mmCIF file of C-alpha atoms in Angstrom:
data_model
loop_
_atom_site.group_PDB
_atom_site.id
_atom_site.type_symbol
_atom_site.label_atom_id
_atom_site.label_comp_id
_atom_site.label_asym_id
_atom_site.label_seq_id
_atom_site.Cartn_x
_atom_site.Cartn_y
_atom_site.Cartn_z
ATOM 1 C CA MET A 1 121.575 85.188 73.537
ATOM 2 C CA GLU A 2 120.994 82.318 75.536
ATOM 3 C CA HIS A 3 118.265 81.361 77.483
ATOM 4 C CA CYS A 4 119.950 81.946 80.923
ATOM 5 C CA ALA A 5 120.915 85.400 79.596
ATOM 6 C CA SER A 6 117.470 86.275 78.572
ATOM 7 C CA ASP A 7 116.201 85.227 82.033
ATOM 8 C CA LEU A 8 118.925 87.529 83.735
ATOM 9 C CA LEU A 9 118.275 90.429 81.556
ATOM 10 C CA VAL A 10 114.289 90.174 82.511
ATOM 11 C CA GLN A 11 115.066 89.958 86.287
ATOM 12 C CA GLY A 12 117.355 93.168 85.935
ATOM 13 C CA ALA A 13 114.727 94.745 83.982
ATOM 14 C CA LEU A 14 112.085 94.019 87.018
ATOM 15 C CA GLY A 15 114.646 95.570 89.209
ATOM 16 C CA LEU A 16 115.285 98.518 87.232
ATOM 17 C CA ALA A 17 111.481 99.127 87.118
ATOM 18 C CA GLN A 18 110.901 98.481 90.331
ATOM 19 C CA TYR A 19 114.072 101.026 91.782
ATOM 20 C CA CYS A 20 112.802 103.647 89.217
ATOM 21 C CA GLU A 21 109.250 103.221 90.421
ATOM 22 C CA ARG A 22 110.075 103.693 94.256
ATOM 23 C CA ARG A 23 112.608 106.644 93.066
ATOM 24 C CA ALA A 24 110.025 108.533 90.835
ATOM 25 C CA ARG A 25 112.558 108.193 87.673
ATOM 26 C CA PRO A 26 110.267 106.585 85.047
ATOM 27 C CA TYR A 27 112.166 108.565 82.203
ATOM 28 C CA GLU A 28 115.433 106.659 83.064
ATOM 29 C CA ALA A 29 113.627 103.437 83.190
ATOM 30 C CA LEU A 30 111.919 104.440 80.069
ATOM 31 C CA GLU A 31 115.400 104.955 78.046
ATOM 32 C CA ALA A 32 116.911 101.952 79.676
ATOM 33 C CA PHE A 33 113.822 99.739 77.983
ATOM 34 C CA ARG A 34 113.832 101.591 75.155
ATOM 35 C CA GLU A 35 117.622 100.531 74.201
ATOM 36 C CA ALA A 36 117.200 97.339 75.414
ATOM 37 C CA ALA A 37 114.413 96.823 72.822
ATOM 38 C CA ASP A 38 116.417 98.188 70.151
ATOM 39 C CA ARG A 39 119.462 95.982 70.602
ATOM 40 C CA LEU A 40 116.985 93.032 70.815
ATOM 41 C CA LYS A 41 114.974 94.348 67.684
ATOM 42 C CA GLU A 42 118.367 94.158 65.697
ATOM 43 C CA ARG A 43 119.377 90.807 67.022
ATOM 44 C CA THR A 44 116.108 89.195 66.238
ATOM 45 C CA ILE A 45 115.635 90.914 62.563
ATOM 46 C CA GLU A 46 119.249 89.896 61.787
ATOM 47 C CA ASP A 47 118.985 86.234 63.160
ATOM 48 C CA PRO A 48 116.275 83.874 61.562
ATOM 49 C CA ASP A 49 117.302 81.262 63.911
ATOM 50 C CA VAL A 50 117.122 83.496 67.010
ATOM 51 C CA ASN A 51 116.500 81.563 70.388
ATOM 52 C CA PRO A 52 112.754 81.797 71.092
ATOM 53 C CA HIS A 53 113.672 83.231 74.649
ATOM 54 C CA ASP A 54 115.029 86.195 72.884
ATOM 55 C CA TRP A 55 111.687 86.991 71.384
ATOM 56 C CA LEU A 56 110.170 86.700 74.913
ATOM 57 C CA THR A 57 112.843 88.746 76.386
ATOM 58 C CA LEU A 58 112.112 91.428 73.538
ATOM 59 C CA ALA A 59 108.214 91.434 74.005
ATOM 60 C CA THR A 60 109.094 91.988 77.775
ATOM 61 C CA MET A 61 111.210 95.024 77.259
ATOM 62 C CA LEU A 62 108.167 96.307 75.127
ATOM 63 C CA ARG A 63 105.662 95.795 77.814
ATOM 64 C CA PHE A 64 108.042 97.682 80.217
ATOM 65 C CA GLU A 65 108.320 100.684 77.895
ATOM 66 C CA GLY A 66 104.564 100.549 76.764
ATOM 67 C CA ASP A 67 103.485 100.399 80.348
ATOM 68 C CA ILE A 68 106.082 103.321 81.372
ATOM 69 C CA SER A 69 104.793 105.364 78.154
ATOM 70 C CA GLY A 70 101.344 105.184 78.978
ATOM 71 C CA TYR A 71 101.959 106.242 82.780
ATOM 72 C CA LEU A 72 103.782 109.286 81.591
ATOM 73 C CA GLY A 73 100.916 110.458 79.616
ATOM 74 C CA ASP A 74 101.825 109.067 75.836
ATOM 75 C CA ARG A 75 98.920 106.715 75.600
ATOM 76 C CA GLU A 76 99.503 106.426 71.980
ATOM 77 C CA SER A 77 102.870 105.210 72.085
ATOM 78 C CA GLY A 78 102.145 103.029 75.099
ATOM 79 C CA ARG A 79 99.086 101.250 73.299
ATOM 80 C CA GLU A 80 101.189 100.479 69.892
ATOM 81 C CA LEU A 81 104.079 99.128 72.272
ATOM 82 C CA LEU A 82 101.962 96.967 74.249
ATOM 83 C CA GLU A 83 100.099 95.717 71.187
ATOM 84 C CA ARG A 84 103.386 95.165 69.472
ATOM 85 C CA CYS A 85 104.171 92.922 72.501
ATOM 86 C CA LEU A 86 100.969 91.023 72.481
ATOM 87 C CA SER A 87 101.530 90.429 68.994
ATOM 88 C CA LEU A 88 105.220 89.412 69.670
ATOM 89 C CA LEU A 89 103.777 86.635 72.043
ATOM 90 C CA GLY A 90 101.450 85.122 69.575
ATOM 91 C CA ARG A 91 104.493 84.410 67.380
ATOM 92 C CA LEU A 92 104.744 80.752 65.649
ATOM 93 C CA GLU A 93 108.544 80.824 67.374
ATOM 94 C CA LEU A 94 107.217 81.085 70.758
ATOM 95 C CA ALA A 95 104.674 78.227 70.370
ATOM 96 C CA ASP A 96 106.775 75.930 72.555
ATOM 97 C CA LEU A 97 107.043 78.412 75.243
ATOM 98 C CA ASP A 98 104.374 79.276 77.882
ATOM 99 C CA THR A 99 103.929 83.055 77.568
ATOM 100 C CA ARG A 100 100.422 83.232 79.380
ATOM 101 C CA CYS A 101 101.887 85.376 82.356
ATOM 102 C CA GLU A 102 103.923 87.974 79.938
ATOM 103 C CA GLU A 103 100.694 88.114 78.171
ATOM 104 C CA ALA A 104 98.739 88.802 81.329
ATOM 105 C CA TYR A 105 100.999 91.448 82.820
ATOM 106 C CA ALA A 106 101.060 93.023 79.150
ATOM 107 C CA LEU A 107 97.139 93.095 79.110
ATOM 108 C CA LEU A 108 97.368 94.495 82.603
ATOM 109 C CA ALA A 109 99.506 97.616 81.356
ATOM 110 C CA LEU A 110 97.179 97.722 78.252
ATOM 111 C CA GLY A 111 94.000 98.143 80.234
ATOM 112 C CA ASN A 112 95.861 100.637 82.451
ATOM 113 C CA VAL A 113 96.287 102.866 79.194
ATOM 114 C CA GLU A 114 92.869 102.090 77.658
ATOM 115 C CA ARG A 115 91.088 103.147 80.946
ATOM 116 C CA ARG A 116 91.986 106.825 80.572
ATOM 117 C CA THR A 117 90.147 106.648 77.167
ATOM 118 C CA CYS A 118 87.872 103.881 76.861
ATOM 119 C CA ARG A 119 86.756 102.019 79.863
ATOM 120 C CA GLY A 120 84.804 99.190 77.778
ATOM 121 C CA ASP A 121 88.379 98.235 75.969
ATOM 122 C CA ALA A 122 89.976 98.375 79.352
ATOM 123 C CA ARG A 123 87.515 96.001 81.009
ATOM 124 C CA GLN A 124 88.373 93.390 78.175
ATOM 125 C CA SER A 125 92.251 93.796 78.589
ATOM 126 C CA PHE A 126 91.524 93.497 82.394
ATOM 127 C CA ALA A 127 89.061 90.218 81.899
ATOM 128 C CA ARG A 128 91.599 88.774 79.654
ATOM 129 C CA SER A 129 94.565 89.309 81.954
ATOM 130 C CA LEU A 130 92.470 87.835 85.030
ATOM 131 C CA GLY A 131 91.960 84.621 82.868
ATOM 132 C CA LEU A 132 95.351 84.097 82.217
ATOM 133 C CA ALA A 133 96.600 84.739 85.441
ATOM 134 C CA ARG A 134 94.174 82.631 86.796
ATOM 135 C CA SER A 135 95.157 79.796 84.512
ATOM 136 C CA THR A 136 98.785 80.335 85.619
ATOM 137 C CA GLY A 137 98.027 80.434 89.357
ATOM 138 C CA ASP A 138 99.650 84.011 89.747
ATOM 139 C CA ARG A 139 97.599 85.268 92.567
ATOM 140 C CA TRP A 140 99.361 89.042 92.400
ATOM 141 C CA ALA A 141 98.324 89.503 88.855
ATOM 142 C CA CYS A 142 94.675 88.101 89.566
ATOM 143 C CA ALA A 143 94.394 90.250 92.346
ATOM 144 C CA GLN A 144 95.534 93.542 90.052
ATOM 145 C CA ALA A 145 93.328 92.450 87.255
ATOM 146 C CA LEU A 146 90.343 92.229 89.860
ATOM 147 C CA PHE A 147 91.249 95.632 91.431
ATOM 148 C CA ARG A 148 91.359 97.317 87.998
ATOM 149 C CA LEU A 149 87.933 95.778 87.049
ATOM 150 C CA ALA A 150 86.810 97.105 90.012
ATOM 151 C CA THR A 151 87.813 100.645 89.622
ATOM 152 C CA CYS A 152 86.244 100.570 86.141
ATOM 153 C CA HIS A 153 83.035 99.632 87.360
ATOM 154 C CA GLU A 154 83.312 102.101 90.114
ATOM 155 C CA PHE A 155 83.965 104.954 87.441
ATOM 156 C CA ASP A 156 80.660 103.605 85.383
ATOM 157 C CA ASP A 157 78.643 103.938 88.732
ATOM 158 C CA ASP A 158 78.364 100.651 89.252
ATOM 159 C CA LEU A 159 79.357 100.662 92.703
ATOM 160 C CA ALA A 160 77.804 97.152 93.945
ATOM 161 C CA GLU A 161 80.069 95.308 91.087
ATOM 162 C CA GLY A 162 83.116 97.239 91.649
ATOM 163 C CA ILE A 163 82.853 96.633 95.685
ATOM 164 C CA LYS A 164 82.155 93.189 94.969
ATOM 165 C CA LEU A 165 85.261 92.521 92.710
ATOM 166 C CA GLY A 166 87.293 94.867 95.232
ATOM 167 C CA GLU A 167 86.732 92.308 97.734
ATOM 168 C CA ARG A 168 87.699 89.520 95.716
ATOM 169 C CA ALA A 169 91.044 91.318 94.872
#
């Protein structure tokens, strides 16, 4: 798949995610991301000289799939998919690409899955996401990471720190 085609697929996936979120149709989105990821997995496994942007696109599809799985309550599957996404982003084939933004969003999604079971791990994921978002200048991801860190502190009865982080968000 060409770089341009990969970008279009990611843009389409983002639009689908937003559409399904607004219309409360997460199962349809989950199925679409699962199918896209399966097709990309076949392509990347079969072709050793695959374009690095295909690997990045696969990581993005896994992120969407993992995020929605966690949202729907399948935390184990969500965590596994998001960890696979983060592993893909660390591949040598992607060394020449800036994957920090995708990694920041994957860590936000992972933190969401983790905060229901282990807020310590969630805090780590949100803090790493915040660092990456700051390094890319992504203000929306920074605000999301700060807000989610704030909720972790509030759940742990550290209201002063939660309020401070919430105000920074």
